[in-house]
């Protein structure tokens, strides 16, 4: 992959990213950082969201044209949701976490404006919020039961995936690495065991991706031992009902996405890996460290973000 690193004028740890179109991309992270480019990543400008300078924006989504949803992750009231209806020029606080033990992990949207947000379990159940109006308002939704010590990670906001026709998946880790699946926008859930490493608080599934509600890829590992490379990637071909380890020695990865019907990309502090067969086998294609990425679907351009304010544009080399 050819990677063109750009100057962001930020030293934030960037964990969230959203490609709106070929020219407009948002990257978000620590110290209440929201960066926007309107020229395809050539230059980036920092936007002001609120007066609190200590929020950690782990996820940003485009709910509809001109509408952006921004999520901060943190203990208690540090977990919040902001919304912009003018492309990021101004923001409104639409939800503040009121659970002292709460901690938001990620959110995902369908094309019709329905969305789900997941947080760490409270009283033995995954914390869930739902919206049906492009993130303007959010209401609690009873989540599925979890095991003691099981929770998700807010690594890149991609531990929750929205499919089509009401399908969504949520990945967990620590005590148990499992994938929860709903077919009705969160009204009911099933759960599947996975072979991804678990047992320690720093281990588990950090990111997931699905194609056509059928083909799934999950990645993760141990963020405290990032180069431990076994049991960190698994795939499913039946909508997440069952999972099998991929044939790969993959060090810890924080974000995975499908590039097209068969190509899958995974990134982390430990480099960038590519699969051309829906996650069955992989190869390392770059050593650069990034925490998250998103794809501009028309051109296949990849926008990446990571530590110390690193932003970059990536393009796969022709065969």
Short mmCIF file of C-alpha atoms in Angstrom, two decimals, residues 5-285:
data_model
loop_
_atom_site.label_atom_id
_atom_site.label_comp_id
_atom_site.label_asym_id
_atom_site.label_seq_id
_atom_site.Cartn_x
_atom_site.Cartn_y
_atom_site.Cartn_z
CA UNK A 5 1.11 10.92 5.49
CA UNK A 6 -0.32 14.44 5.89
CA UNK A 7 0.14 17.17 8.48
CA UNK A 8 -2.82 17.47 10.84
CA UNK A 9 -1.42 20.12 13.22
CA UNK A 10 -2.56 17.89 16.09
CA UNK A 11 -0.85 15.57 18.55
CA UNK A 12 -4.06 13.80 19.62
CA UNK A 13 -4.54 10.07 19.70
CA UNK A 14 -7.01 9.71 16.80
CA UNK A 15 -9.43 6.79 17.14
CA UNK A 16 -12.52 7.72 15.12
CA UNK A 17 -12.75 8.43 11.39
CA UNK A 18 -15.56 8.90 8.88
CA UNK A 19 -15.38 9.39 5.12
CA UNK A 20 -18.36 11.46 4.01
CA UNK A 21 -17.36 11.78 0.35
CA UNK A 22 -14.23 11.99 -1.80
CA UNK A 23 -13.30 15.38 -0.33
CA UNK A 24 -14.77 15.40 3.18
CA UNK A 25 -13.39 13.29 6.02
CA UNK A 26 -13.55 13.64 9.82
CA UNK A 27 -10.99 12.26 12.28
CA UNK A 28 -11.55 12.39 16.06
CA UNK A 29 -9.73 11.56 19.25
CA UNK A 30 -8.32 12.66 22.59
CA UNK A 31 -8.41 16.19 24.02
CA UNK A 32 -11.81 16.81 22.39
CA UNK A 33 -10.16 16.70 18.97
CA UNK A 34 -12.26 16.79 15.81
CA UNK A 35 -10.38 17.28 12.54
CA UNK A 36 -11.99 17.90 9.15
CA UNK A 37 -10.63 17.90 5.64
CA UNK A 38 -12.65 19.25 2.72
CA UNK A 39 -9.96 18.68 0.08
CA UNK A 40 -9.48 14.95 0.16
CA UNK A 41 -7.00 14.89 3.01
CA UNK A 42 -4.52 17.47 1.72
CA UNK A 43 -5.09 19.77 4.71
CA UNK A 44 -6.93 19.36 8.02
CA UNK A 45 -8.68 21.88 10.27
CA UNK A 46 -9.60 21.44 13.93
CA UNK A 47 -13.25 22.07 14.85
CA UNK A 48 -14.57 23.15 18.24
CA UNK A 49 -17.30 20.95 19.66
CA UNK A 50 -17.68 22.02 23.29
CA UNK A 51 -15.95 23.73 26.20
CA UNK A 52 -14.79 20.49 27.81
CA UNK A 53 -11.29 19.97 26.44
CA UNK A 54 -10.78 16.54 28.02
CA UNK A 55 -13.24 14.39 26.10
CA UNK A 56 -12.05 11.39 24.10
CA UNK A 57 -13.97 11.19 20.82
CA UNK A 58 -13.72 7.51 19.84
CA UNK A 59 -16.39 7.35 17.14
CA UNK A 60 -17.88 9.62 14.48
CA UNK A 61 -20.63 8.63 12.06
CA UNK A 62 -22.50 10.28 9.21
CA UNK A 63 -26.16 9.53 9.87
CA UNK A 64 -27.41 11.29 6.72
CA UNK A 65 -26.30 14.02 4.34
CA UNK A 66 -24.93 16.91 6.42
CA UNK A 67 -25.69 15.14 9.70
CA UNK A 68 -22.82 13.91 11.90
CA UNK A 69 -22.92 12.02 15.19
CA UNK A 70 -19.95 12.19 17.53
CA UNK A 71 -19.38 9.92 20.53
CA UNK A 72 -17.01 10.42 23.43
CA UNK A 73 -15.89 7.46 25.53
CA UNK A 74 -15.07 7.76 29.18
CA UNK A 75 -16.29 6.96 32.69
CA UNK A 76 -19.68 8.29 33.71
CA UNK A 77 -20.64 11.66 32.28
CA UNK A 78 -17.52 11.76 30.08
CA UNK A 79 -19.45 9.49 27.71
CA UNK A 80 -21.56 11.81 25.54
CA UNK A 81 -23.16 12.14 22.11
CA UNK A 82 -22.99 15.31 20.01
CA UNK A 83 -24.74 16.04 16.71
CA UNK A 84 -24.07 18.43 13.86
CA UNK A 85 -26.52 19.22 11.06
CA UNK A 86 -24.23 21.59 9.15
CA UNK A 87 -21.26 19.43 8.29
CA UNK A 88 -19.42 19.98 11.56
CA UNK A 89 -19.50 23.77 11.72
CA UNK A 90 -21.44 23.62 15.00
CA UNK A 91 -22.44 20.87 17.42
CA UNK A 92 -25.19 20.20 19.95
CA UNK A 93 -25.05 17.86 22.93
CA UNK A 94 -27.91 15.38 22.43
CA UNK A 95 -27.12 12.81 25.15
CA UNK A 96 -25.00 12.63 28.28
CA UNK A 97 -24.42 9.35 30.07
CA UNK A 98 -26.08 9.33 33.50
CA UNK A 99 -24.84 5.91 34.60
CA UNK A 100 -21.86 6.29 36.98
CA UNK A 101 -20.51 2.90 35.84
CA UNK A 102 -21.28 3.57 32.18
CA UNK A 103 -18.66 3.79 29.42
CA UNK A 104 -19.60 4.18 25.74
CA UNK A 105 -17.77 1.96 23.21
CA UNK A 106 -19.17 2.62 19.74
CA UNK A 107 -22.17 3.24 17.53
CA UNK A 108 -23.44 2.29 14.08
CA UNK A 109 -26.22 3.47 11.75
CA UNK A 110 -28.43 2.08 9.01
CA UNK A 111 -29.21 4.13 5.91
CA UNK A 112 -32.71 4.97 7.16
CA UNK A 113 -31.40 6.78 10.24
CA UNK A 114 -31.76 4.01 12.78
CA UNK A 115 -28.77 3.61 15.05
CA UNK A 116 -27.45 1.66 18.01
CA UNK A 117 -24.85 2.68 20.60
CA UNK A 118 -23.19 0.13 22.87
CA UNK A 119 -21.43 0.63 26.17
CA UNK A 120 -19.88 -1.48 28.89
CA UNK A 121 -22.31 -3.79 30.72
CA UNK A 122 -24.37 -2.42 33.60
CA UNK A 123 -26.04 -4.86 36.01
CA UNK A 124 -25.01 -7.80 33.86
CA UNK A 125 -26.32 -6.52 30.51
CA UNK A 126 -24.74 -4.67 27.62
CA UNK A 127 -25.65 -1.00 27.80
CA UNK A 128 -27.58 0.02 24.68
CA UNK A 129 -29.11 3.20 23.29
CA UNK A 130 -31.20 3.40 20.13
CA UNK A 131 -32.19 6.19 17.78
CA UNK A 132 -34.66 6.26 14.89
CA UNK A 133 -34.16 9.89 13.81
CA UNK A 134 -30.54 10.08 12.64
CA UNK A 135 -29.22 10.55 16.17
CA UNK A 136 -31.33 13.53 17.17
CA UNK A 137 -32.67 11.70 20.24
CA UNK A 138 -31.62 8.50 22.00
CA UNK A 139 -33.53 6.11 24.25
CA UNK A 140 -32.39 3.15 26.39
CA UNK A 141 -32.79 -0.35 25.01
CA UNK A 142 -32.45 -3.49 27.11
CA UNK A 143 -29.24 -5.23 26.15
CA UNK A 144 -28.41 -8.93 26.20
CA UNK A 145 -26.96 -10.58 29.29
CA UNK A 146 -23.18 -10.75 29.60
CA UNK A 147 -20.80 -12.87 31.63
CA UNK A 148 -18.96 -11.47 34.62
CA UNK A 149 -15.89 -9.59 33.43
CA UNK A 150 -17.04 -9.46 29.79
CA UNK A 151 -17.10 -6.08 28.04
CA UNK A 152 -16.29 -4.32 24.79
CA UNK A 153 -13.47 -2.05 23.70
CA UNK A 154 -13.71 1.54 22.46
CA UNK A 155 -10.60 1.13 20.31
CA UNK A 156 -12.00 2.56 17.07
CA UNK A 157 -15.76 2.55 17.55
CA UNK A 158 -15.98 -0.53 15.32
CA UNK A 159 -16.83 -3.15 17.91
CA UNK A 160 -20.43 -2.65 16.77
CA UNK A 161 -21.44 -3.22 13.14
CA UNK A 162 -24.74 -2.37 11.44
CA UNK A 163 -25.83 -4.52 8.52
CA UNK A 164 -29.06 -4.27 6.53
CA UNK A 165 -32.66 -5.19 7.34
CA UNK A 166 -32.22 -4.84 11.10
CA UNK A 167 -29.05 -6.88 11.45
CA UNK A 168 -26.31 -5.70 13.82
CA UNK A 169 -23.39 -7.31 15.63
CA UNK A 170 -21.55 -6.41 18.85
CA UNK A 171 -18.16 -7.85 19.80
CA UNK A 172 -16.83 -8.30 23.32
CA UNK A 173 -13.67 -9.42 25.07
CA UNK A 174 -11.83 -9.62 28.40
CA UNK A 175 -13.40 -12.55 30.26
CA UNK A 176 -15.10 -13.84 27.11
CA UNK A 177 -14.67 -13.00 23.40
CA UNK A 178 -18.13 -13.35 21.90
CA UNK A 179 -20.27 -11.83 19.14
CA UNK A 180 -23.87 -10.78 19.83
CA UNK A 181 -26.26 -10.65 16.86
CA UNK A 182 -29.67 -9.07 16.37
CA UNK A 183 -31.97 -9.30 13.35
CA UNK A 184 -34.53 -6.77 14.61
CA UNK A 185 -32.56 -3.62 15.52
CA UNK A 186 -31.78 -4.83 19.01
CA UNK A 187 -35.14 -6.11 20.23
CA UNK A 188 -33.73 -9.63 20.59
CA UNK A 189 -30.23 -11.08 20.54
CA UNK A 190 -28.36 -14.32 20.02
CA UNK A 191 -24.71 -14.85 20.97
CA UNK A 192 -21.86 -16.89 19.53
CA UNK A 193 -18.58 -17.99 21.06
CA UNK A 194 -15.42 -17.15 19.12
CA UNK A 195 -11.84 -18.48 19.23
CA UNK A 196 -10.35 -15.00 19.70
CA UNK A 197 -8.05 -14.85 22.73
CA UNK A 198 -9.70 -13.87 26.01
CA UNK A 199 -9.30 -14.20 29.76
CA UNK A 200 -7.29 -11.08 30.51
CA UNK A 201 -8.77 -7.55 30.80
CA UNK A 202 -6.64 -6.40 27.84
CA UNK A 203 -7.62 -9.27 25.50
CA UNK A 204 -10.54 -9.71 23.17
CA UNK A 205 -12.24 -8.60 19.97
CA UNK A 206 -11.53 -4.97 19.15
CA UNK A 207 -13.24 -4.61 15.76
CA UNK A 208 -15.61 -6.38 13.40
CA UNK A 209 -16.84 -6.09 9.82
CA UNK A 210 -19.62 -7.76 7.84
CA UNK A 211 -20.48 -8.04 4.16
CA UNK A 212 -23.98 -8.84 2.91
CA UNK A 213 -25.11 -9.82 6.45
CA UNK A 214 -23.21 -13.06 5.88
CA UNK A 215 -19.43 -12.80 5.73
CA UNK A 216 -17.85 -11.59 8.96
CA UNK A 217 -14.32 -10.81 10.10
CA UNK A 218 -13.27 -10.01 13.68
CA UNK A 219 -9.84 -8.90 14.87
CA UNK A 220 -8.24 -8.02 18.17
CA UNK A 221 -5.65 -9.47 20.52
CA UNK A 222 -3.97 -8.17 23.65
CA UNK A 223 -3.27 -4.44 23.58
CA UNK A 224 -0.77 -4.79 26.42
CA UNK A 225 1.15 -7.42 24.43
CA UNK A 226 0.44 -6.27 20.87
CA UNK A 227 2.92 -8.56 19.12
CA UNK A 228 1.44 -11.77 20.53
CA UNK A 229 0.01 -12.90 17.20
CA UNK A 230 -2.00 -16.10 17.61
CA UNK A 231 -5.80 -16.32 17.94
CA UNK A 232 -6.35 -12.68 16.96
CA UNK A 233 -8.48 -13.05 13.81
CA UNK A 234 -11.56 -15.13 12.99
CA UNK A 235 -14.12 -15.34 10.20
CA UNK A 236 -17.73 -16.35 9.73
CA UNK A 237 -19.65 -17.27 6.58
CA UNK A 238 -23.06 -17.71 8.21
CA UNK A 239 -23.83 -14.26 9.60
CA UNK A 240 -21.88 -14.68 12.81
CA UNK A 241 -23.53 -17.88 14.03
CA UNK A 242 -20.15 -19.66 14.13
CA UNK A 243 -16.54 -18.47 13.91
CA UNK A 244 -13.26 -20.06 12.81
CA UNK A 245 -9.69 -18.85 13.29
CA UNK A 246 -8.10 -17.40 10.17
CA UNK A 247 -4.86 -18.92 8.89
CA UNK A 248 -2.65 -16.03 9.98
CA UNK A 249 -0.18 -14.89 12.59
CA UNK A 250 -1.72 -11.46 13.16
CA UNK A 251 -0.44 -9.11 15.87
CA UNK A 252 -2.99 -6.94 17.65
CA UNK A 253 -5.31 -4.99 15.36
CA UNK A 254 -7.75 -2.23 16.33
CA UNK A 255 -9.86 -1.76 13.20
CA UNK A 256 -11.05 -3.97 10.32
CA UNK A 257 -13.25 -3.13 7.33
CA UNK A 258 -14.23 -4.65 3.99
CA UNK A 259 -12.81 -2.73 1.02
CA UNK A 260 -15.04 -4.54 -1.48
CA UNK A 261 -16.72 -7.93 -1.83
CA UNK A 262 -13.57 -9.87 -0.97
CA UNK A 263 -10.78 -7.54 0.16
CA UNK A 264 -10.48 -6.81 3.89
CA UNK A 265 -8.04 -4.43 5.58
CA UNK A 266 -6.94 -4.47 9.24
CA UNK A 267 -4.82 -1.83 10.98
CA UNK A 268 -3.21 -1.29 14.36
CA UNK A 269 -0.04 -0.15 16.08
CA UNK A 270 1.53 -3.29 14.63
CA UNK A 271 1.08 -2.43 10.95
CA UNK A 272 -1.43 -2.94 8.15
CA UNK A 273 -2.59 -6.30 6.80
CA UNK A 274 -4.68 -7.19 3.75
CA UNK A 275 -6.85 -10.19 2.92
CA UNK A 276 -8.17 -10.82 -0.59
CA UNK A 277 -10.42 -13.74 0.39
CA UNK A 278 -12.73 -12.35 3.09
CA UNK A 279 -10.26 -12.83 5.90
CA UNK A 280 -9.22 -16.42 5.30
CA UNK A 281 -5.55 -15.57 4.68
CA UNK A 282 -3.59 -12.34 5.12
CA UNK A 283 -0.36 -10.59 4.23
CA UNK A 284 1.42 -7.63 5.80
CA UNK A 285 1.42 -4.71 3.36
#
